[in-house]
Amino acid sequence: MHEEPFEDPLRSAFFTDLYEITMAQAYFAEGMRARAVFELFFRKMPPQRRYIVAAGLEEIVSYLENLRFDESDLSYLGAQGGFSGEFLDWLRDFRFTGDVYAVAEGTIVFENEPLLQVVAPIVEAQIIETLVLNQMNFQSVLATKAMRVVEAAGGRTMVDFGARRAQGTEAAMKLARASYIAGAAGTSNLLAGKRYGIPVFGTMAHSYIQAHESEMAALEAFAALYPETTLLVDTYDTLEGVQKVIALSRKLGKKFRVGAIRLDSGDLASLAKAARRKLDGAGLQNVSIFASGGLDEFAIADLVAAGAPIDGFGVGTNLAVSNDVPSLDIAYKLVEYADAPRSKLSPGKVIIPGRKQVYRRVDDGLLAGDVIARHDEKCEGEPLLRQVMRSGKPMEGEPPSLDEIRAHARRERTQLPSVLTVIESGGARPDSPVSLSPGLQSEFETLRAKLLREGADPNE
């Protein structure tokens, strides 16, 4: 069977669910061309989280700017049946012409707050749903996990080691980007380093040690080629490996410049303490200790609490798949059409109607609360949603550089009160810092009463 060349989903309008296109044709056939407002938000904070880090906006803006259906897309749709020639001709010239408002990447967000707001003709706003959700959900999940790991590390180095266990190659790329935004020092992923300008880290695996006749021969050869390297010491016996590094330092004398040892297995706390004693006793106080192997924010917090003298952490699988919270209850919903607010009353999936703005209050350098308001209301605090696209084109200065996004995320993290930075899972949850403005609450109640009065069934 002939296969088409790989197509970048971020360059194709065809990365969408079929029902987006069937709805688009229905809107087209009915002459529904009015402006719609869709908002992207998550409904509930996962039990293991107290905040979410918004990420993924840069890819979304790029996608919207370059949105196209090519001839192969149109041929495929035509072969499916059910799509008129007139509609397919319309898709041939399809471009996104709307406006987009969003919180800055790296912003801390909470339940029901719009992370992204699309203001566009309804067909345009509808078709983009799948990719917008895909990008914002995945990268926000990863950025949040990474920020928690960085928080647990307490200022120690954290490096993304997750490429090999990520759910696909592009997932590994987004992992490196999201982790760097959240405060990781860098990644082991070379392609991510090249694409995004992220620092790259890595030295040796156990196979290098195994391939040599002796552990000492492997360590000596590697240090000769990479004098300031990190040496892996746990291939056979961790503390014996440390002793060999000490022996190597004595052999090389002033030429010894090894920067660190890496522990990748066993009781990392006790091994790190024993290794530190050995290194310090040999006058190698400048050799740091780096740890990896099954780590996450909980394990790192335990190591730090135990006083383990570990200077940096490589975090792989549990970061790459965000094992405890792999997804968000995220949605992209119509909240306004033809200048009229729209809602949904389904239990557990209620939509707060109308176009919105979020205002954030910060007192004494700490987040004091958010208010979700009507977009035309003025409330105390700083508005979080700002325009990033106008008439289908990025605003000047958009997107910011990755280092600017990273710096913004760092500022956001420093504004979190301690009750929101707790790493432990479970326990009493703090009250949500989010409330609705009186104007938005009134509009919601008015529309709800109208829908129920007209016979809308909230259980449908």
XYZ file of C-alpha atoms in Angstrom:
460
model
C 0.000 0.000 0.000
C 1.363 3.406 -1.007
C 1.846 5.766 1.927
C 1.879 9.528 1.660
C 4.998 11.323 2.966
C 4.794 12.343 6.623
C 2.726 15.493 7.037
C 3.425 17.917 9.867
C 0.156 18.248 11.841
C 1.133 21.828 12.724
C 1.034 22.739 9.024
C -2.238 21.051 8.048
C -5.837 21.948 8.756
C -6.504 18.231 8.286
C -5.336 17.444 11.813
C -8.897 17.596 13.064
C -11.733 15.289 14.019
C -14.247 14.391 11.315
C -17.139 15.985 13.147
C -15.434 19.374 12.978
C -15.677 19.157 9.180
C -19.238 17.812 9.147
C -20.281 20.714 11.396
C -18.336 23.130 9.216
C -20.304 22.007 6.139
C -23.554 22.314 8.081
C -22.692 25.895 9.129
C -21.712 26.613 5.519
C -24.929 25.160 4.097
C -27.076 27.082 6.581
C -25.306 30.356 5.866
C -24.053 30.655 9.452
C -21.208 33.142 9.107
C -21.571 35.197 12.303
C -18.772 35.743 14.780
C -18.322 33.100 17.474
C -16.302 33.087 20.665
C -14.799 29.795 21.793
C -12.811 29.473 25.032
C -10.382 26.792 26.124
C -10.331 25.918 29.838
C -10.196 22.945 32.174
C -13.174 22.182 34.363
C -11.658 20.601 37.469
C -8.261 20.769 39.124
C -6.820 17.234 39.298
C -6.669 16.010 42.920
C -2.852 15.769 42.712
C -2.451 19.370 41.488
C -2.963 22.799 43.001
C -2.159 24.815 39.888
C -1.556 24.305 36.164
C 1.120 25.950 33.994
C -0.259 27.109 30.639
C 1.911 25.999 27.709
C 1.586 25.284 24.002
C 0.513 28.694 22.716
C 3.437 29.225 20.321
C 2.569 26.128 18.289
C -1.099 27.119 18.201
C -0.340 30.584 16.820
C 1.938 29.081 14.175
C -0.732 26.535 13.242
C -3.452 29.166 12.864
C -1.251 31.424 10.774
C -0.439 28.609 8.325
C -3.778 26.780 8.275
C -4.477 25.264 4.836
C -6.311 22.381 3.168
C -4.218 21.015 0.293
C -5.475 19.184 -2.771
C -4.823 15.749 -1.269
C -6.978 16.708 1.739
C -9.836 17.779 -0.513
C -9.537 14.635 -2.645
C -9.677 12.486 0.483
C -12.769 14.301 1.748
C -14.428 14.015 -1.623
C -13.826 10.272 -1.623
C -15.516 9.925 1.760
C -18.810 11.088 0.315
C -21.247 13.507 1.882
C -19.310 16.683 1.103
C -20.532 18.970 -1.660
C -18.296 20.328 -4.374
C -19.254 23.849 -3.336
C -18.079 23.213 0.227
C -14.834 21.595 -0.921
C -14.175 24.600 -3.168
C -14.707 26.836 -0.159
C -12.231 24.785 1.884
C -9.651 25.175 -0.900
C -9.363 28.878 -0.059
C -9.828 28.440 3.694
C -7.715 30.663 5.923
C -8.003 31.559 9.590
C -8.971 35.243 9.809
C -9.942 35.548 13.460
C -8.558 37.128 16.608
C -6.974 35.153 19.437
C -6.516 36.138 23.066
C -4.546 34.017 25.530
C -2.722 33.965 28.828
C 1.030 34.144 28.324
C 2.807 30.796 28.176
C 4.207 29.954 31.583
C 1.268 31.572 33.401
C -0.158 29.778 36.423
C -3.863 29.075 35.829
C -6.789 27.506 37.653
C -10.075 25.739 36.909
C -12.627 27.406 34.592
C -10.248 30.211 33.605
C -9.945 30.731 29.832
C -6.395 29.898 28.762
C -7.249 30.709 25.150
C -10.080 32.657 23.525
C -10.827 32.506 19.792
C -12.999 35.202 18.196
C -13.734 34.279 14.583
C -16.444 33.262 12.104
C -17.950 30.111 13.559
C -16.660 27.741 10.851
C -13.066 28.914 11.398
C -13.318 28.716 15.169
C -14.880 25.236 15.012
C -12.410 23.561 12.660
C -9.375 24.344 14.836
C -10.713 22.695 18.016
C -8.815 19.410 17.794
C -5.303 20.761 17.418
C -5.828 23.611 19.890
C -6.902 21.131 22.566
C -4.127 18.698 21.639
C -1.341 21.243 21.997
C -2.544 23.119 25.068
C -3.552 20.024 27.038
C -0.344 18.068 26.500
C 2.173 20.832 27.001
C 0.339 22.261 30.030
C 0.333 18.802 31.647
C 4.085 18.453 31.091
C 4.986 22.005 32.123
C 3.036 21.569 35.357
C 4.724 18.265 36.179
C 8.117 19.784 35.422
C 7.493 22.836 37.597
C 6.577 20.565 40.507
C 9.824 18.626 40.005
C 11.792 21.882 39.887
C 10.020 23.026 43.073
C 10.870 19.746 44.818
C 14.513 20.051 43.799
C 14.749 23.279 45.764
C 17.240 25.078 43.552
C 19.221 22.002 42.553
C 19.697 21.256 38.865
C 16.936 19.311 37.110
C 17.398 17.885 33.606
C 14.813 16.266 31.316
C 15.895 12.659 30.652
C 12.527 11.519 29.279
C 12.924 11.309 25.498
C 13.269 7.520 25.309
C 10.118 6.890 27.365
C 7.954 9.679 25.945
C 4.847 8.700 23.994
C 6.382 9.281 20.579
C 9.072 11.475 19.087
C 7.073 14.707 18.937
C 5.981 14.157 22.536
C 9.653 14.039 23.510
C 10.221 17.366 21.756
C 7.320 19.025 23.536
C 8.515 17.517 26.818
C 11.902 19.195 26.478
C 10.310 22.536 25.608
C 7.705 22.431 28.399
C 10.282 21.312 30.978
C 12.621 24.138 30.046
C 9.791 26.658 30.374
C 9.070 25.278 33.841
C 12.674 25.658 35.013
C 14.598 22.565 33.937
C 18.253 23.328 33.250
C 18.106 21.469 29.950
C 17.445 18.180 28.209
C 19.219 15.046 27.043
C 17.372 15.345 23.704
C 19.746 16.648 21.011
C 17.051 17.454 18.459
C 15.119 19.464 21.045
C 18.296 21.316 21.930
C 18.828 22.137 18.265
C 15.213 23.111 17.540
C 14.554 25.185 20.647
C 18.023 26.343 21.714
C 17.808 24.434 24.996
C 21.059 23.403 26.785
C 21.805 19.694 26.345
C 23.220 17.307 28.944
C 24.594 13.774 28.859
C 27.747 11.723 29.171
C 27.657 7.910 29.312
C 25.396 4.897 29.820
C 26.123 1.604 31.571
C 26.808 -0.027 28.194
C 29.996 2.023 27.854
C 31.292 0.656 31.153
C 30.206 -2.878 30.239
C 31.980 -2.716 26.880
C 35.392 -2.300 28.553
C 37.482 -4.986 30.181
C 37.244 -3.176 33.506
C 35.281 -0.353 35.091
C 38.523 1.506 35.808
C 39.588 1.312 32.170
C 36.239 2.727 31.051
C 36.320 5.624 33.531
C 39.909 6.490 32.661
C 39.300 6.429 28.899
C 36.185 8.565 29.121
C 37.783 11.126 31.415
C 40.729 11.386 29.038
C 38.390 12.264 26.169
C 35.994 14.433 28.236
C 38.019 15.798 31.188
C 35.143 17.688 32.879
C 32.615 14.914 32.440
C 30.191 13.173 34.784
C 31.176 9.559 35.490
C 28.568 6.847 36.041
C 29.556 4.797 39.080
C 26.792 2.238 39.756
C 27.289 -0.318 36.968
C 28.599 -2.993 39.354
C 28.959 -1.647 42.894
C 28.255 2.021 43.511
C 30.678 2.731 46.321
C 33.418 0.701 44.602
C 32.762 2.834 41.556
C 33.207 5.959 43.655
C 36.460 4.524 44.970
C 37.672 4.064 41.401
C 36.939 7.713 40.648
C 39.026 8.620 43.687
C 41.825 6.344 42.446
C 41.612 8.040 39.051
C 41.959 11.455 40.690
C 45.126 10.321 42.434
C 46.525 8.901 39.233
C 45.832 12.059 37.237
C 46.730 14.520 39.966
C 46.282 18.112 38.785
C 44.984 16.870 35.442
C 41.891 15.418 37.136
C 38.927 17.678 36.240
C 35.925 15.363 36.510
C 32.907 17.459 37.463
C 30.479 14.918 38.915
C 29.533 11.321 39.507
C 26.108 9.904 38.656
C 24.071 7.503 40.778
C 21.335 5.693 38.878
C 20.122 2.927 41.184
C 19.795 1.704 44.754
C 19.061 3.683 47.897
C 20.021 7.055 46.481
C 19.935 8.883 49.824
C 22.280 6.550 51.669
C 24.516 6.039 48.639
C 24.804 9.785 48.073
C 25.761 10.344 51.709
C 28.365 7.586 51.605
C 29.722 8.799 48.273
C 29.977 12.350 49.565
C 31.956 11.205 52.586
C 34.363 9.286 50.377
C 34.794 12.152 47.911
C 35.275 14.760 50.627
C 37.705 12.513 52.443
C 39.761 12.325 49.262
C 39.758 16.097 48.856
C 37.239 15.989 45.995
C 34.750 18.471 47.421
C 34.351 19.988 43.943
C 33.020 16.758 42.471
C 29.244 16.990 42.619
C 26.686 14.177 42.773
C 23.995 13.760 40.140
C 21.161 11.251 40.579
C 18.703 9.599 38.203
C 16.555 6.497 38.008
C 12.781 6.410 38.551
C 12.587 9.902 39.996
C 9.647 12.292 40.250
C 8.760 15.229 42.485
C 7.772 12.955 45.368
C 11.018 10.960 45.317
C 13.089 14.124 44.973
C 11.239 15.813 47.845
C 11.979 12.756 50.007
C 15.665 12.846 49.065
C 15.931 16.536 49.869
C 14.097 16.048 53.175
C 16.484 13.201 54.038
C 19.446 15.533 53.564
C 20.838 13.589 50.616
C 23.848 15.572 49.308
C 22.655 15.408 45.697
C 23.359 18.433 43.509
C 21.231 17.597 40.485
C 18.584 15.239 39.182
C 17.844 13.620 35.813
C 14.135 12.895 35.555
C 12.795 10.631 32.835
C 9.740 8.400 32.591
C 7.580 9.891 35.334
C 8.105 13.347 33.875
C 7.695 12.301 30.238
C 4.286 10.686 30.798
C 3.248 12.787 33.804
C 2.403 9.494 35.444
C 0.078 10.788 38.172
C -1.832 13.310 36.003
C -1.491 12.369 32.318
C -4.277 14.667 31.112
C -6.589 17.517 32.083
C -10.374 17.754 31.941
C -9.819 20.356 29.243
C -12.461 21.690 26.871
C -12.877 24.156 24.003
C -16.436 25.463 24.089
C -18.692 27.957 22.365
C -19.560 30.750 24.812
C -20.931 33.371 22.403
C -22.439 33.419 18.911
C -23.770 36.364 16.922
C -23.094 38.618 19.947
C -25.327 36.498 22.214
C -24.014 34.451 25.162
C -24.288 30.664 24.841
C -24.258 28.056 27.593
C -24.634 24.348 28.252
C -26.358 22.909 31.316
C -25.215 19.280 31.195
C -24.418 18.040 34.735
C -20.692 18.292 35.404
C -20.146 20.050 32.073
C -21.819 23.402 32.551
C -20.454 26.196 30.368
C -20.203 29.670 31.859
C -21.550 31.876 29.044
C -20.090 34.923 27.375
C -16.696 36.223 26.420
C -14.481 36.674 29.478
C -11.416 38.248 31.023
C -9.471 37.018 34.056
C -8.109 39.485 36.602
C -5.357 38.524 39.020
C -4.593 40.211 42.323
C -1.086 39.973 43.772
C -0.492 41.176 47.341
C 3.002 41.485 48.805
C 4.397 39.539 45.870
C 2.030 36.572 46.282
C -1.045 35.550 44.318
C -4.108 36.691 46.257
C -6.908 35.565 43.956
C -8.364 35.542 40.457
C -11.711 36.858 39.235
C -13.294 35.572 36.032
C -15.302 38.467 34.637
C -17.207 39.533 31.545
C -14.749 40.761 28.932
C -16.119 44.313 29.192
C -15.990 44.459 33.004
C -13.221 46.201 34.926
C -12.070 44.439 38.062
C -9.232 44.867 40.521
C -5.971 43.283 39.393
C -4.067 42.579 36.205
C -5.905 41.193 33.141
C -4.379 37.878 32.068
C -5.822 37.463 28.583
C -4.076 39.573 25.962
C -4.371 39.629 22.197
C -1.869 37.405 20.377
C -3.441 37.341 16.879
C -5.427 39.862 14.876
C -7.175 38.967 11.611
C -5.260 35.699 11.439
C -1.792 37.213 11.932
C 0.409 37.240 15.056
C 0.586 40.519 16.955
C 3.899 42.325 16.951
C 6.235 40.696 19.461
C 4.414 37.354 19.309
C 5.593 34.821 20.075
C 8.137 35.806 22.737
C 11.417 33.912 22.880
C 11.606 30.678 24.832
C 13.885 32.334 27.396
C 11.323 35.121 27.872
C 8.606 32.519 28.427
C 10.871 30.700 30.900
C 11.554 33.929 32.817
C 7.808 34.631 32.988
C 7.153 31.131 34.356
C 9.839 31.657 36.986
C 8.167 34.894 38.114
C 4.825 33.116 38.238
C 6.270 30.345 40.415
C 7.709 32.838 42.900
C 4.233 34.371 43.323
C 2.639 31.107 44.424
C 1.729 31.025 48.129
C 3.153 28.047 50.003
C -0.247 26.362 50.260
C -0.185 25.930 46.462
C 3.384 24.603 46.218
C 2.891 21.610 48.509
C 4.254 18.505 46.771
C 2.562 15.788 48.798
C -0.430 14.075 47.211
C -3.786 13.876 48.919
C -4.560 15.749 52.110
C -6.829 18.727 52.593
C -7.238 20.851 49.486
C -6.926 24.617 49.778
C -9.897 26.718 48.713
C -9.891 27.662 45.057
C -8.381 31.116 44.481
C -10.921 31.723 41.672
C -14.292 33.476 41.841
C -16.821 34.817 39.342
C -17.528 38.524 39.091
C -21.046 39.686 39.994
C -21.649 40.671 36.369
C -20.664 37.258 35.001
C -22.603 35.412 37.699
C -25.698 37.489 36.932
C -25.416 36.841 33.191
C -25.028 33.116 33.832
C -28.081 32.928 36.092
C -30.190 34.961 33.664
C -29.302 32.746 30.710
C -29.761 29.572 32.734
C -33.249 30.637 33.778
C -34.102 31.530 30.167
C -32.910 28.163 28.827
C -34.840 26.232 31.478
C -37.933 28.358 30.893
C -37.786 27.614 27.176
C -37.601 23.909 27.868
C -33.910 23.099 27.743
C -33.252 19.896 29.646
C -30.052 20.210 31.769
C -29.770 16.403 31.809
C -29.446 16.093 28.043
